[in-house]
Amino acid sequence: MKLLFLSLSLALVCAQEEGNNDVVTSNFNLRKISGGWYSILLASDHKEKIKENGSMRIFVEQIQALKNSSLYFKYHTLENGECSEISFVCDQTEKDGECAVEYDGHNIAVILETNYTDYLIYFTKNYKNGETTHVMELYGRKPDVSLKLKKKFLEYCKKHGIAKKNIIDLTKVDRCLQYQDGAQAQDPGWCSLILEERNNRQVLADHLVKRECWHSLSDPVSSTESQYPAASVPTA
């Protein structure tokens, strides 16, 4: 009887932990998205784009909300066994949770769902040479997420016409985590460097990558608003 009670109590605790954060599908607070993330699942209707050495096979490390509500992304790529960094600023559009960026063509990216503390589902339309490619991504605050969230991701893929066979489980491949976790460990806290507002955001982006600084960005995100600065990303 005691064992049964313990099992039920444990199940209740797990259920509460799974649903203790409200799911958000609109009116996104971009500041709460800021911080460290891991790429979990990747899908596309053009699978060659996300296979090894594919242009859309990129692994997220950091997202940072900027003053103008644009988003700064830092990724890693793996080509021919070599990991390298790429970064860009995705400009906010008039739509909620949507931004635009030039990367291997023109991209319109939109946040579909998040709870800020555990996962983020992202959908991108890539336009290049008259062809449109749909890419769906599942990010987690930890290196992996629950099966429940992966099933939710599968449902989003179905809604956007992406077949199950075109989903890649990135937790089973090299995601350059050795570089990602190492970079996070190098900076024990927020960078104290104060950056001035600049018209040329590419210069700003390059400067941030070199300094591994995610703090100031002309409008700092306070620790009370963003639960996951670079040095506070949970590890497995």
mmCIF file of C-alpha atoms in Angstrom:
data_model
loop_
_atom_site.group_PDB
_atom_site.id
_atom_site.type_symbol
_atom_site.label_atom_id
_atom_site.label_comp_id
_atom_site.label_asym_id
_atom_site.label_seq_id
_atom_site.Cartn_x
_atom_site.Cartn_y
_atom_site.Cartn_z
ATOM 1 C CA MET A 1 0.000 0.000 0.000
ATOM 2 C CA LYS A 2 2.799 2.379 0.909
ATOM 3 C CA LEU A 3 4.524 1.539 -2.369
ATOM 4 C CA LEU A 4 1.331 2.308 -4.309
ATOM 5 C CA PHE A 5 0.914 5.623 -2.497
ATOM 6 C CA LEU A 6 4.542 6.521 -3.217
ATOM 7 C CA SER A 7 4.120 5.675 -6.903
ATOM 8 C CA LEU A 8 0.972 7.794 -7.180
ATOM 9 C CA SER A 9 2.636 10.685 -5.378
ATOM 10 C CA LEU A 10 5.644 10.522 -7.679
ATOM 11 C CA ALA A 11 3.404 10.459 -10.750
ATOM 12 C CA LEU A 12 1.524 13.495 -9.457
ATOM 13 C CA VAL A 13 4.755 15.414 -8.858
ATOM 14 C CA CYS A 14 6.016 14.591 -12.361
ATOM 15 C CA ALA A 15 2.719 15.685 -13.880
ATOM 16 C CA GLN A 16 2.851 18.951 -11.982
ATOM 17 C CA GLU A 17 6.437 19.576 -13.075
ATOM 18 C CA GLU A 18 5.479 18.847 -16.699
ATOM 19 C CA GLY A 19 2.641 21.374 -16.614
ATOM 20 C CA ASN A 20 3.771 23.957 -14.097
ATOM 21 C CA ASN A 21 4.430 26.499 -16.824
ATOM 22 C CA ASP A 22 1.700 27.867 -19.041
ATOM 23 C CA VAL A 23 1.959 27.141 -22.745
ATOM 24 C CA VAL A 24 2.221 30.314 -24.825
ATOM 25 C CA THR A 25 1.150 30.447 -28.488
ATOM 26 C CA SER A 26 0.742 34.225 -28.943
ATOM 27 C CA ASN A 27 1.722 37.568 -27.388
ATOM 28 C CA PHE A 28 5.229 36.245 -26.819
ATOM 29 C CA ASN A 29 7.559 37.853 -24.290
ATOM 30 C CA LEU A 30 10.808 37.770 -26.242
ATOM 31 C CA ARG A 31 12.871 38.636 -23.182
ATOM 32 C CA LYS A 32 11.844 35.367 -21.578
ATOM 33 C CA ILE A 33 13.113 33.512 -24.647
ATOM 34 C CA SER A 34 16.597 34.978 -24.174
ATOM 35 C CA GLY A 35 19.349 32.673 -22.968
ATOM 36 C CA GLY A 36 20.770 29.264 -23.739
ATOM 37 C CA TRP A 37 19.009 26.598 -25.804
ATOM 38 C CA TYR A 38 19.735 23.186 -27.312
ATOM 39 C CA SER A 39 18.538 21.847 -30.675
ATOM 40 C CA ILE A 40 16.453 18.704 -30.079
ATOM 41 C CA LEU A 41 14.468 17.871 -33.231
ATOM 42 C CA LEU A 42 14.788 19.220 -36.767
ATOM 43 C CA ALA A 43 12.384 18.628 -39.662
ATOM 44 C CA SER A 44 11.871 19.864 -43.212
ATOM 45 C CA ASP A 45 9.798 19.126 -46.309
ATOM 46 C CA HIS A 46 13.128 19.204 -48.177
ATOM 47 C CA LYS A 47 15.108 16.747 -46.071
ATOM 48 C CA GLU A 48 18.334 17.280 -48.007
ATOM 49 C CA LYS A 49 18.461 20.748 -46.431
ATOM 50 C CA ILE A 50 18.775 19.280 -42.923
ATOM 51 C CA LYS A 51 20.917 16.234 -43.638
ATOM 52 C CA GLU A 52 24.654 16.217 -42.925
ATOM 53 C CA ASN A 53 26.285 19.281 -44.513
ATOM 54 C CA GLY A 54 22.834 20.685 -45.345
ATOM 55 C CA SER A 55 22.528 24.478 -45.123
ATOM 56 C CA MET A 56 19.655 24.359 -42.599
ATOM 57 C CA ARG A 57 21.311 21.824 -40.304
ATOM 58 C CA ILE A 58 22.338 24.283 -37.605
ATOM 59 C CA PHE A 59 22.438 23.854 -33.829
ATOM 60 C CA VAL A 60 21.246 26.662 -31.593
ATOM 61 C CA GLU A 61 23.280 27.856 -28.616
ATOM 62 C CA GLN A 62 21.902 31.269 -27.687
ATOM 63 C CA ILE A 63 18.962 33.540 -28.418
ATOM 64 C CA GLN A 64 18.941 37.137 -27.220
ATOM 65 C CA ALA A 65 16.140 39.689 -27.455
ATOM 66 C CA LEU A 66 17.326 43.076 -28.664
ATOM 67 C CA LYS A 67 15.945 46.500 -27.806
ATOM 68 C CA ASN A 68 13.915 46.750 -31.017
ATOM 69 C CA SER A 69 12.350 43.287 -30.433
ATOM 70 C CA SER A 70 14.554 41.652 -33.043
ATOM 71 C CA LEU A 71 16.302 38.440 -32.035
ATOM 72 C CA TYR A 72 20.018 37.670 -32.051
ATOM 73 C CA PHE A 73 20.841 34.002 -32.723
ATOM 74 C CA LYS A 74 24.067 32.123 -32.191
ATOM 75 C CA TYR A 75 24.387 28.703 -33.816
ATOM 76 C CA HIS A 76 26.953 26.022 -34.560
ATOM 77 C CA THR A 77 27.293 24.091 -37.803
ATOM 78 C CA LEU A 78 29.080 20.801 -38.454
ATOM 79 C CA GLU A 79 30.629 20.398 -41.871
ATOM 80 C CA ASN A 80 32.993 17.560 -42.721
ATOM 81 C CA GLY A 81 33.496 16.882 -39.021
ATOM 82 C CA GLU A 82 34.407 20.485 -38.179
ATOM 83 C CA CYS A 83 32.267 22.678 -35.915
ATOM 84 C CA SER A 84 32.016 26.389 -36.605
ATOM 85 C CA GLU A 85 29.998 29.336 -35.277
ATOM 86 C CA ILE A 86 27.470 31.406 -37.166
ATOM 87 C CA SER A 87 25.318 34.257 -35.862
ATOM 88 C CA PHE A 88 22.751 36.677 -37.201
ATOM 89 C CA VAL A 89 20.047 39.149 -36.214
ATOM 90 C CA CYS A 90 16.480 38.255 -37.172
ATOM 91 C CA ASP A 91 14.484 41.466 -37.711
ATOM 92 C CA GLN A 92 11.039 41.729 -36.179
ATOM 93 C CA THR A 93 8.110 41.935 -38.600
ATOM 94 C CA GLU A 94 4.650 43.338 -37.927
ATOM 95 C CA LYS A 95 3.382 39.912 -36.841
ATOM 96 C CA ASP A 96 3.633 38.548 -33.309
ATOM 97 C CA GLY A 97 6.624 36.264 -32.762
ATOM 98 C CA GLU A 98 7.789 36.607 -36.365
ATOM 99 C CA CYS A 99 11.115 37.830 -37.749
ATOM 100 C CA ALA A 100 12.986 37.925 -41.062
ATOM 101 C CA VAL A 101 16.638 37.227 -41.854
ATOM 102 C CA GLU A 102 18.877 36.593 -44.849
ATOM 103 C CA TYR A 103 20.601 33.212 -44.508
ATOM 104 C CA ASP A 104 20.957 30.855 -47.477
ATOM 105 C CA GLY A 105 18.097 32.823 -49.008
ATOM 106 C CA HIS A 106 15.308 34.862 -47.431
ATOM 107 C CA ASN A 107 13.791 33.434 -44.236
ATOM 108 C CA ILE A 108 10.593 34.202 -42.356
ATOM 109 C CA ALA A 109 10.710 32.576 -38.919
ATOM 110 C CA VAL A 110 7.885 32.419 -36.400
ATOM 111 C CA ILE A 111 7.560 31.117 -32.857
ATOM 112 C CA LEU A 112 4.718 28.601 -32.688
ATOM 113 C CA GLU A 113 4.764 27.590 -29.051
ATOM 114 C CA THR A 114 6.860 27.808 -25.881
ATOM 115 C CA ASN A 115 6.630 27.838 -22.118
ATOM 116 C CA TYR A 116 9.923 29.771 -21.886
ATOM 117 C CA THR A 117 11.456 27.463 -19.276
ATOM 118 C CA ASP A 118 11.544 24.102 -21.078
ATOM 119 C CA TYR A 119 10.986 24.236 -24.830
ATOM 120 C CA LEU A 120 10.450 26.345 -27.927
ATOM 121 C CA ILE A 121 8.931 25.282 -31.258
ATOM 122 C CA TYR A 122 10.085 27.346 -34.212
ATOM 123 C CA PHE A 123 8.881 27.318 -37.834
ATOM 124 C CA THR A 124 10.789 28.844 -40.739
ATOM 125 C CA LYS A 125 9.950 29.420 -44.398
ATOM 126 C CA ASN A 126 13.070 29.648 -46.551
ATOM 127 C CA TYR A 127 12.835 31.233 -49.999
ATOM 128 C CA LYS A 128 15.708 30.620 -52.408
ATOM 129 C CA ASN A 129 15.891 30.537 -56.215
ATOM 130 C CA GLY A 130 12.118 30.360 -56.550
ATOM 131 C CA GLU A 131 11.838 27.405 -54.155
ATOM 132 C CA THR A 132 10.185 27.418 -50.722
ATOM 133 C CA THR A 133 11.452 25.165 -47.937
ATOM 134 C CA HIS A 134 9.662 24.614 -44.623
ATOM 135 C CA VAL A 135 11.795 23.946 -41.548
ATOM 136 C CA MET A 136 10.495 23.045 -38.083
ATOM 137 C CA GLU A 137 12.726 23.111 -34.991
ATOM 138 C CA LEU A 138 12.318 22.027 -31.383
ATOM 139 C CA TYR A 139 14.624 23.691 -28.859
ATOM 140 C CA GLY A 140 15.051 22.750 -25.214
ATOM 141 C CA ARG A 141 16.626 24.438 -22.211
ATOM 142 C CA LYS A 142 18.286 21.079 -21.498
ATOM 143 C CA PRO A 143 20.028 18.743 -23.989
ATOM 144 C CA ASP A 144 16.815 16.687 -24.300
ATOM 145 C CA VAL A 145 13.079 17.047 -23.664
ATOM 146 C CA SER A 146 10.221 14.733 -22.724
ATOM 147 C CA LEU A 147 8.548 12.314 -25.136
ATOM 148 C CA LYS A 148 5.354 14.322 -24.650
ATOM 149 C CA LEU A 149 6.979 17.428 -26.142
ATOM 150 C CA LYS A 150 8.429 15.426 -29.032
ATOM 151 C CA LYS A 151 4.939 14.138 -29.841
ATOM 152 C CA LYS A 152 3.663 17.711 -29.769
ATOM 153 C CA PHE A 153 6.389 18.641 -32.247
ATOM 154 C CA LEU A 154 5.277 15.777 -34.514
ATOM 155 C CA GLU A 155 1.741 17.181 -34.537
ATOM 156 C CA TYR A 156 3.034 20.595 -35.597
ATOM 157 C CA CYS A 157 4.985 18.942 -38.403
ATOM 158 C CA LYS A 158 1.833 17.208 -39.649
ATOM 159 C CA LYS A 159 -0.082 20.501 -39.626
ATOM 160 C CA HIS A 160 2.624 22.101 -41.769
ATOM 161 C CA GLY A 161 2.903 19.246 -44.252
ATOM 162 C CA ILE A 162 6.188 17.770 -43.009
ATOM 163 C CA ALA A 163 6.277 13.972 -42.975
ATOM 164 C CA LYS A 164 7.405 12.020 -39.912
ATOM 165 C CA LYS A 165 10.204 10.439 -41.960
ATOM 166 C CA ASN A 166 11.661 13.919 -42.451
ATOM 167 C CA ILE A 167 12.212 14.493 -38.737
ATOM 168 C CA ILE A 168 15.781 14.149 -37.441
ATOM 169 C CA ASP A 169 16.462 13.487 -33.759
ATOM 170 C CA LEU A 170 19.465 15.709 -33.109
ATOM 171 C CA THR A 171 20.029 14.221 -29.654
ATOM 172 C CA LYS A 172 21.470 11.188 -31.447
ATOM 173 C CA VAL A 173 24.002 13.077 -33.574
ATOM 174 C CA ASP A 174 26.949 15.379 -33.009
ATOM 175 C CA ARG A 175 25.497 18.825 -32.169
ATOM 176 C CA CYS A 176 28.855 20.421 -31.348
ATOM 177 C CA LEU A 177 27.898 20.369 -27.672
ATOM 178 C CA GLN A 178 31.559 20.272 -26.700
ATOM 179 C CA TYR A 179 31.914 23.797 -28.069
ATOM 180 C CA GLN A 180 28.525 24.980 -26.890
ATOM 181 C CA ASP A 181 28.915 23.897 -23.275
ATOM 182 C CA GLY A 182 32.528 25.029 -23.254
ATOM 183 C CA ALA A 183 31.580 28.517 -24.398
ATOM 184 C CA GLN A 184 28.936 28.770 -21.704
ATOM 185 C CA ALA A 185 31.419 27.702 -19.053
ATOM 186 C CA GLN A 186 33.981 30.321 -20.060
ATOM 187 C CA ASP A 187 31.854 33.228 -18.857
ATOM 188 C CA PRO A 188 30.791 32.705 -15.206
ATOM 189 C CA GLY A 189 28.293 35.546 -15.297
ATOM 190 C CA TRP A 190 26.872 38.340 -17.365
ATOM 191 C CA CYS A 191 29.450 40.259 -19.383
ATOM 192 C CA SER A 192 30.020 43.706 -17.902
ATOM 193 C CA LEU A 193 30.819 45.248 -21.278
ATOM 194 C CA ILE A 194 28.430 48.087 -22.143
ATOM 195 C CA LEU A 195 27.648 48.214 -25.849
ATOM 196 C CA GLU A 196 26.349 51.356 -27.489
ATOM 197 C CA GLU A 197 23.489 51.357 -29.955
ATOM 198 C CA ARG A 198 24.859 50.860 -33.460
ATOM 199 C CA ASN A 199 23.277 51.201 -36.854
ATOM 200 C CA ASN A 200 25.378 48.388 -38.269
ATOM 201 C CA ARG A 201 24.058 45.392 -36.331
ATOM 202 C CA GLN A 202 26.357 42.981 -38.155
ATOM 203 C CA VAL A 203 29.287 44.784 -36.545
ATOM 204 C CA LEU A 204 27.491 44.416 -33.218
ATOM 205 C CA ALA A 205 26.908 40.724 -33.849
ATOM 206 C CA ASP A 206 30.544 40.089 -34.767
ATOM 207 C CA HIS A 207 31.685 41.981 -31.680
ATOM 208 C CA LEU A 208 29.455 39.912 -29.417
ATOM 209 C CA VAL A 209 30.681 36.631 -30.843
ATOM 210 C CA LYS A 210 34.296 37.623 -30.259
ATOM 211 C CA ARG A 211 33.647 38.718 -26.678
ATOM 212 C CA GLU A 212 31.176 35.921 -25.820
ATOM 213 C CA CYS A 213 29.048 38.688 -24.349
ATOM 214 C CA TRP A 214 25.284 38.321 -24.134
ATOM 215 C CA HIS A 215 24.416 40.929 -21.553
ATOM 216 C CA SER A 216 24.179 44.519 -22.612
ATOM 217 C CA LEU A 217 23.019 44.609 -26.244
ATOM 218 C CA SER A 218 22.041 48.271 -25.607
ATOM 219 C CA ASP A 219 19.003 47.161 -23.582
ATOM 220 C CA PRO A 220 19.998 44.539 -21.021
ATOM 221 C CA VAL A 221 17.609 41.802 -20.038
ATOM 222 C CA SER A 222 17.527 41.731 -16.260
ATOM 223 C CA SER A 223 17.961 38.465 -14.398
ATOM 224 C CA THR A 224 14.364 38.723 -13.178
ATOM 225 C CA GLU A 225 13.033 38.820 -16.737
ATOM 226 C CA SER A 226 15.254 36.189 -18.306
ATOM 227 C CA GLN A 227 15.674 33.046 -16.236
ATOM 228 C CA TYR A 228 18.372 31.582 -18.456
ATOM 229 C CA PRO A 229 21.415 33.794 -19.060
ATOM 230 C CA ALA A 230 24.382 32.110 -20.696
ATOM 231 C CA ALA A 231 25.963 31.009 -17.417
ATOM 232 C CA SER A 232 22.684 29.637 -16.019
ATOM 233 C CA VAL A 233 21.627 27.209 -18.709
ATOM 234 C CA PRO A 234 20.677 23.919 -17.025
ATOM 235 C CA THR A 235 22.797 20.937 -17.978
ATOM 236 C CA ALA A 236 21.812 17.306 -18.116
#
